[in-house]
Amino acid sequence: MSVWLAVASVLMVAVTAMALGVSLEALGWGLYLPAFVVYAVYVRDRRGVSDDDRLNHPVRSRLVTRYDRPLQATELVAVIAYESLLVASLPLHRPDGLGALAVAHLPFVVLAVYLRLKAVPVVDSLAVAGTWSSLIVATVVAVGDVGLSASVGATFLAWTLVVFGGVESRNAADVEGDEQVDHGTLASRLGAARTRLFVVGAKAAGAGLFWVVGGPGIVVLLGCYFAYLAGFRWLTAAASAAGPPPGVPDRWAGDTYR
């Protein structure tokens, strides 16, 4: 449930590097740096099962409750690996390296206040989009020794649009459950159909910025990234529809949320 998102972050770093003219070899272990924090953050977030999780993702909620201890262990390993790679990969003797180090810990800050952010419609989605975009771009800028430029800013904005659209795309599928627990989102305000149009527009705008920065080849790579996400979301939906695997108890069988 989280490894595929970690791989997606590697693809994001690769697309960013190519758009900014940085070779993947120059990134070294920095190519995989965001993957560890993405895994740790999403495992931690999913382990804290909320009311809307029980409504929108009942199978996932039962699984993370059943396997909480092993997931906690992998989360700890991911955090240790992440902090080790930060020290090994970032140029901490330079100002951009120190800046990237600060950005590298932004996901933990957002995670700590995420429940409060969810109380304000759209803000939580923007926080997620801005956090991951900052992390991806800051990693490439610091490790790849890229100077700040309009291209860097455009790349950051492009990923912000793409990730924001992706978050709201998931919210469009969770409207019913979110409304029952009074979790307002852009999707609940616009409706599922209008939200899908907004998502297409946001991702198209992001793709347009990537075209300006890196040309049509980068847009093709971005299309591969979209296809990867769509494939795993389909697999996730299919697994949810199939129900939990044998031996996983339904702890909320008598819950009114079910």
Short mmCIF file of C-alpha atoms in Angstrom, two decimals:
data_model
loop_
_atom_site.label_atom_id
_atom_site.label_comp_id
_atom_site.label_asym_id
_atom_site.label_seq_id
_atom_site.Cartn_x
_atom_site.Cartn_y
_atom_site.Cartn_z
CA MET A 1 0.00 0.00 0.00
CA SER A 2 2.93 2.37 0.43
CA VAL A 3 5.84 0.88 -1.52
CA TRP A 4 4.26 1.83 -4.85
CA LEU A 5 4.01 5.44 -3.66
CA ALA A 6 7.69 5.35 -2.71
CA VAL A 7 8.54 4.17 -6.23
CA ALA A 8 6.37 6.98 -7.60
CA SER A 9 8.55 9.49 -5.73
CA VAL A 10 11.63 8.03 -7.45
CA LEU A 11 9.92 8.63 -10.80
CA MET A 12 9.18 12.21 -9.72
CA VAL A 13 12.85 12.80 -8.91
CA ALA A 14 13.90 11.30 -12.25
CA VAL A 15 11.47 13.46 -14.24
CA THR A 16 12.57 16.56 -12.32
CA ALA A 17 16.26 15.84 -12.88
CA MET A 18 15.80 15.30 -16.62
CA ALA A 19 13.69 18.45 -16.91
CA LEU A 20 16.43 20.49 -15.22
CA GLY A 21 19.25 18.88 -17.18
CA VAL A 22 20.71 16.81 -14.33
CA SER A 23 21.90 13.28 -15.08
CA LEU A 24 20.56 10.48 -12.91
CA GLU A 25 24.13 9.34 -12.29
CA ALA A 26 24.92 12.72 -10.75
CA LEU A 27 22.13 12.26 -8.22
CA GLY A 28 23.51 8.97 -6.88
CA TRP A 29 21.57 7.86 -3.81
CA GLY A 30 19.72 11.16 -3.93
CA LEU A 31 17.49 9.59 -6.58
CA TYR A 32 16.01 7.33 -3.89
CA LEU A 33 16.11 9.81 -1.01
CA PRO A 34 12.42 10.91 -1.02
CA ALA A 35 11.23 7.31 -1.31
CA PHE A 36 12.07 6.52 2.29
CA VAL A 37 10.25 9.51 3.78
CA VAL A 38 7.25 8.94 1.49
CA TYR A 39 7.02 5.37 2.74
CA ALA A 40 7.45 6.35 6.40
CA VAL A 41 4.91 9.19 6.26
CA TYR A 42 2.20 7.21 4.49
CA VAL A 43 2.63 4.19 6.75
CA ARG A 44 2.41 6.43 9.81
CA ASP A 45 -0.65 8.22 8.44
CA ARG A 46 -2.43 4.98 7.57
CA ARG A 47 -1.65 3.41 10.93
CA GLY A 48 -3.61 6.22 12.57
CA VAL A 49 -7.00 4.96 11.34
CA SER A 50 -9.56 7.78 11.37
CA ASP A 51 -13.34 7.69 11.04
CA ASP A 52 -13.21 8.70 7.37
CA ASP A 53 -10.60 5.98 6.73
CA ARG A 54 -13.03 3.38 8.09
CA LEU A 55 -15.70 4.67 5.74
CA ASN A 56 -13.66 5.24 2.60
CA HIS A 57 -11.03 2.50 2.96
CA PRO A 58 -12.42 -0.26 5.21
CA VAL A 59 -10.19 -3.04 3.85
CA ARG A 60 -7.02 -0.98 4.19
CA SER A 61 -8.05 0.09 7.69
CA ARG A 62 -8.50 -3.50 8.81
CA LEU A 63 -5.14 -4.50 7.33
CA VAL A 64 -3.13 -1.73 8.97
CA THR A 65 -4.80 -2.48 12.31
CA ARG A 66 -4.04 -6.19 11.99
CA TYR A 67 -0.40 -5.63 11.01
CA ASP A 68 0.31 -2.52 13.06
CA ARG A 69 3.48 -3.80 14.76
CA PRO A 70 5.26 -4.99 11.57
CA LEU A 71 4.29 -1.76 9.82
CA GLN A 72 5.66 0.26 12.71
CA ALA A 73 8.96 -1.62 12.40
CA THR A 74 9.25 -0.90 8.67
CA GLU A 75 8.37 2.74 9.33
CA LEU A 76 11.25 3.01 11.82
CA VAL A 77 13.67 1.38 9.37
CA ALA A 78 12.59 3.81 6.65
CA VAL A 79 13.15 6.84 8.91
CA ILE A 80 16.62 5.63 9.91
CA ALA A 81 17.53 5.00 6.27
CA TYR A 82 16.19 8.42 5.31
CA GLU A 83 18.18 10.31 7.92
CA SER A 84 21.32 8.36 7.00
CA LEU A 85 20.90 9.15 3.31
CA LEU A 86 20.33 12.83 4.09
CA VAL A 87 23.71 13.04 5.76
CA ALA A 88 25.40 11.02 3.01
CA SER A 89 23.78 12.71 0.00
CA LEU A 90 23.17 16.38 0.79
CA PRO A 91 26.01 18.91 0.50
CA LEU A 92 25.64 20.14 4.07
CA HIS A 93 28.66 22.44 3.69
CA ARG A 94 26.68 24.61 1.25
CA PRO A 95 23.65 26.86 1.92
CA ASP A 96 21.48 24.97 -0.60
CA GLY A 97 22.34 21.72 1.16
CA LEU A 98 21.25 23.11 4.51
CA GLY A 99 18.09 24.47 2.91
CA ALA A 100 17.36 21.06 1.43
CA LEU A 101 17.91 19.51 4.87
CA ALA A 102 15.24 21.78 6.33
CA VAL A 103 12.83 20.97 3.49
CA ALA A 104 13.61 17.28 3.97
CA HIS A 105 11.96 17.37 7.40
CA LEU A 106 8.89 19.31 6.24
CA PRO A 107 6.88 16.09 5.64
CA PHE A 108 7.17 15.22 9.34
CA VAL A 109 5.94 18.69 10.32
CA VAL A 110 2.94 18.45 8.00
CA LEU A 111 2.17 14.95 9.28
CA ALA A 112 2.15 16.21 12.87
CA VAL A 113 -0.47 18.89 12.11
CA TYR A 114 -2.33 17.08 9.34
CA LEU A 115 -5.48 16.42 11.35
CA ARG A 116 -5.78 20.16 12.00
CA LEU A 117 -5.19 20.91 8.33
CA LYS A 118 -7.99 18.52 7.36
CA ALA A 119 -10.42 20.75 9.24
CA VAL A 120 -9.96 23.43 6.57
CA PRO A 121 -11.12 22.50 3.05
CA VAL A 122 -8.40 22.51 0.36
CA VAL A 123 -5.63 23.51 2.80
CA ASP A 124 -4.72 19.88 3.52
CA SER A 125 -4.43 19.10 -0.20
CA LEU A 126 -2.31 22.19 -0.81
CA ALA A 127 -0.07 21.27 2.13
CA VAL A 128 0.49 17.78 0.75
CA ALA A 129 1.16 19.11 -2.76
CA GLY A 130 3.53 21.81 -1.58
CA THR A 131 5.40 19.47 0.73
CA TRP A 132 6.12 16.75 -1.81
CA SER A 133 6.91 19.26 -4.56
CA SER A 134 9.35 21.10 -2.30
CA LEU A 135 11.05 17.87 -1.28
CA ILE A 136 11.43 16.56 -4.83
CA VAL A 137 12.73 19.81 -6.30
CA ALA A 138 14.99 20.64 -3.33
CA THR A 139 16.58 17.19 -3.55
CA VAL A 140 17.47 17.63 -7.23
CA VAL A 141 18.65 21.22 -6.73
CA ALA A 142 20.93 20.37 -3.80
CA VAL A 143 22.28 16.98 -4.86
CA GLY A 144 22.47 17.87 -8.56
CA ASP A 145 24.07 21.25 -7.80
CA VAL A 146 21.47 23.23 -9.75
CA GLY A 147 21.28 26.98 -9.33
CA LEU A 148 17.96 28.61 -8.54
CA SER A 149 16.23 29.76 -11.70
CA ALA A 150 12.85 30.30 -13.35
CA SER A 151 13.01 26.67 -14.53
CA VAL A 152 13.31 25.46 -10.94
CA GLY A 153 10.34 27.59 -9.91
CA ALA A 154 8.28 26.37 -12.86
CA THR A 155 9.13 22.76 -12.03
CA PHE A 156 8.03 23.28 -8.43
CA LEU A 157 4.76 24.82 -9.58
CA ALA A 158 4.23 22.01 -12.09
CA TRP A 159 4.57 19.30 -9.43
CA THR A 160 2.36 21.27 -7.05
CA LEU A 161 -0.41 21.32 -9.66
CA VAL A 162 0.05 17.64 -10.49
CA VAL A 163 0.11 16.45 -6.88
CA PHE A 164 -2.76 18.72 -5.86
CA GLY A 165 -4.79 17.31 -8.72
CA GLY A 166 -3.92 13.78 -7.64
CA VAL A 167 -4.99 14.40 -4.04
CA GLU A 168 -8.30 15.89 -5.12
CA SER A 169 -8.79 13.00 -7.54
CA ARG A 170 -8.72 10.63 -4.57
CA ASN A 171 -11.00 12.96 -2.63
CA ALA A 172 -13.53 12.78 -5.47
CA ALA A 173 -13.83 9.04 -4.84
CA ASP A 174 -14.24 9.59 -1.08
CA VAL A 175 -16.90 12.31 -1.12
CA GLU A 176 -19.64 10.25 0.51
CA GLY A 177 -17.49 9.11 3.42
CA ASP A 178 -15.90 12.53 3.91
CA GLU A 179 -19.30 14.20 4.14
CA GLN A 180 -20.49 11.73 6.77
CA VAL A 181 -17.61 12.71 9.08
CA ASP A 182 -17.85 16.41 8.15
CA HIS A 183 -14.48 16.46 6.38
CA GLY A 184 -14.93 19.16 3.75
CA THR A 185 -12.80 18.90 0.60
CA LEU A 186 -12.76 20.62 -2.76
CA ALA A 187 -14.47 17.54 -4.17
CA SER A 188 -17.31 17.79 -1.67
CA ARG A 189 -17.79 21.44 -2.62
CA LEU A 190 -17.62 21.04 -6.40
CA GLY A 191 -19.05 17.55 -6.73
CA ALA A 192 -17.31 14.54 -8.25
CA ALA A 193 -17.89 15.50 -11.91
CA ARG A 194 -16.57 19.07 -11.59
CA THR A 195 -13.68 17.87 -9.47
CA ARG A 196 -12.61 15.47 -12.21
CA LEU A 197 -12.60 18.37 -14.68
CA PHE A 198 -10.53 20.40 -12.25
CA VAL A 199 -8.09 17.50 -11.83
CA VAL A 200 -7.63 17.18 -15.59
CA GLY A 201 -7.05 20.92 -15.84
CA ALA A 202 -4.50 20.96 -12.99
CA LYS A 203 -2.53 18.05 -14.40
CA ALA A 204 -2.68 19.49 -17.93
CA ALA A 205 -1.34 22.81 -16.61
CA GLY A 206 1.46 20.96 -14.83
CA ALA A 207 2.29 19.07 -18.03
CA GLY A 208 2.34 22.37 -19.92
CA LEU A 209 4.90 23.80 -17.51
CA PHE A 210 7.04 20.71 -17.90
CA TRP A 211 6.85 21.16 -21.68
CA VAL A 212 8.14 24.73 -21.29
CA VAL A 213 10.97 23.64 -18.98
CA GLY A 214 12.10 20.39 -20.56
CA GLY A 215 10.32 19.92 -23.87
CA PRO A 216 7.93 17.24 -25.17
CA GLY A 217 10.17 14.36 -24.06
CA ILE A 218 9.62 15.28 -20.41
CA VAL A 219 5.86 15.35 -20.97
CA VAL A 220 6.07 11.81 -22.34
CA LEU A 221 7.89 10.74 -19.17
CA LEU A 222 5.25 12.52 -17.11
CA GLY A 223 2.63 10.55 -19.03
CA CYS A 224 4.41 7.34 -17.98
CA TYR A 225 4.24 8.56 -14.38
CA PHE A 226 0.48 9.14 -14.74
CA ALA A 227 0.04 5.68 -16.26
CA TYR A 228 1.99 4.12 -13.37
CA LEU A 229 -0.23 5.83 -10.80
CA ALA A 230 -3.42 4.90 -12.65
CA GLY A 231 -2.34 1.26 -12.81
CA PHE A 232 -1.69 0.97 -9.09
CA ARG A 233 -4.84 2.85 -8.17
CA TRP A 234 -6.78 0.35 -10.26
CA LEU A 235 -5.07 -2.51 -8.43
CA THR A 236 -5.82 -0.87 -5.08
CA ALA A 237 -9.50 -0.45 -5.98
CA ALA A 238 -9.68 -4.06 -7.14
CA ALA A 239 -8.13 -5.29 -3.89
CA SER A 240 -10.56 -3.22 -1.84
CA ALA A 241 -13.51 -4.59 -3.79
CA ALA A 242 -12.29 -8.15 -3.22
CA GLY A 243 -12.29 -7.66 0.56
CA PRO A 244 -9.63 -8.51 3.14
CA PRO A 245 -7.47 -11.63 2.75
CA PRO A 246 -8.38 -14.73 4.80
CA GLY A 247 -7.43 -14.52 8.45
CA VAL A 248 -7.84 -10.75 8.79
CA PRO A 249 -10.67 -10.10 11.27
CA ASP A 250 -13.26 -7.43 10.62
CA ARG A 251 -12.93 -5.43 13.83
CA TRP A 252 -15.71 -3.08 12.79
CA ALA A 253 -18.28 -5.67 11.77
CA GLY A 254 -20.79 -4.16 14.21
CA ASP A 255 -19.71 -0.55 13.71
CA THR A 256 -22.33 1.83 12.35
CA TYR A 257 -19.71 3.17 9.94
CA ARG A 258 -19.76 -0.18 8.17
#
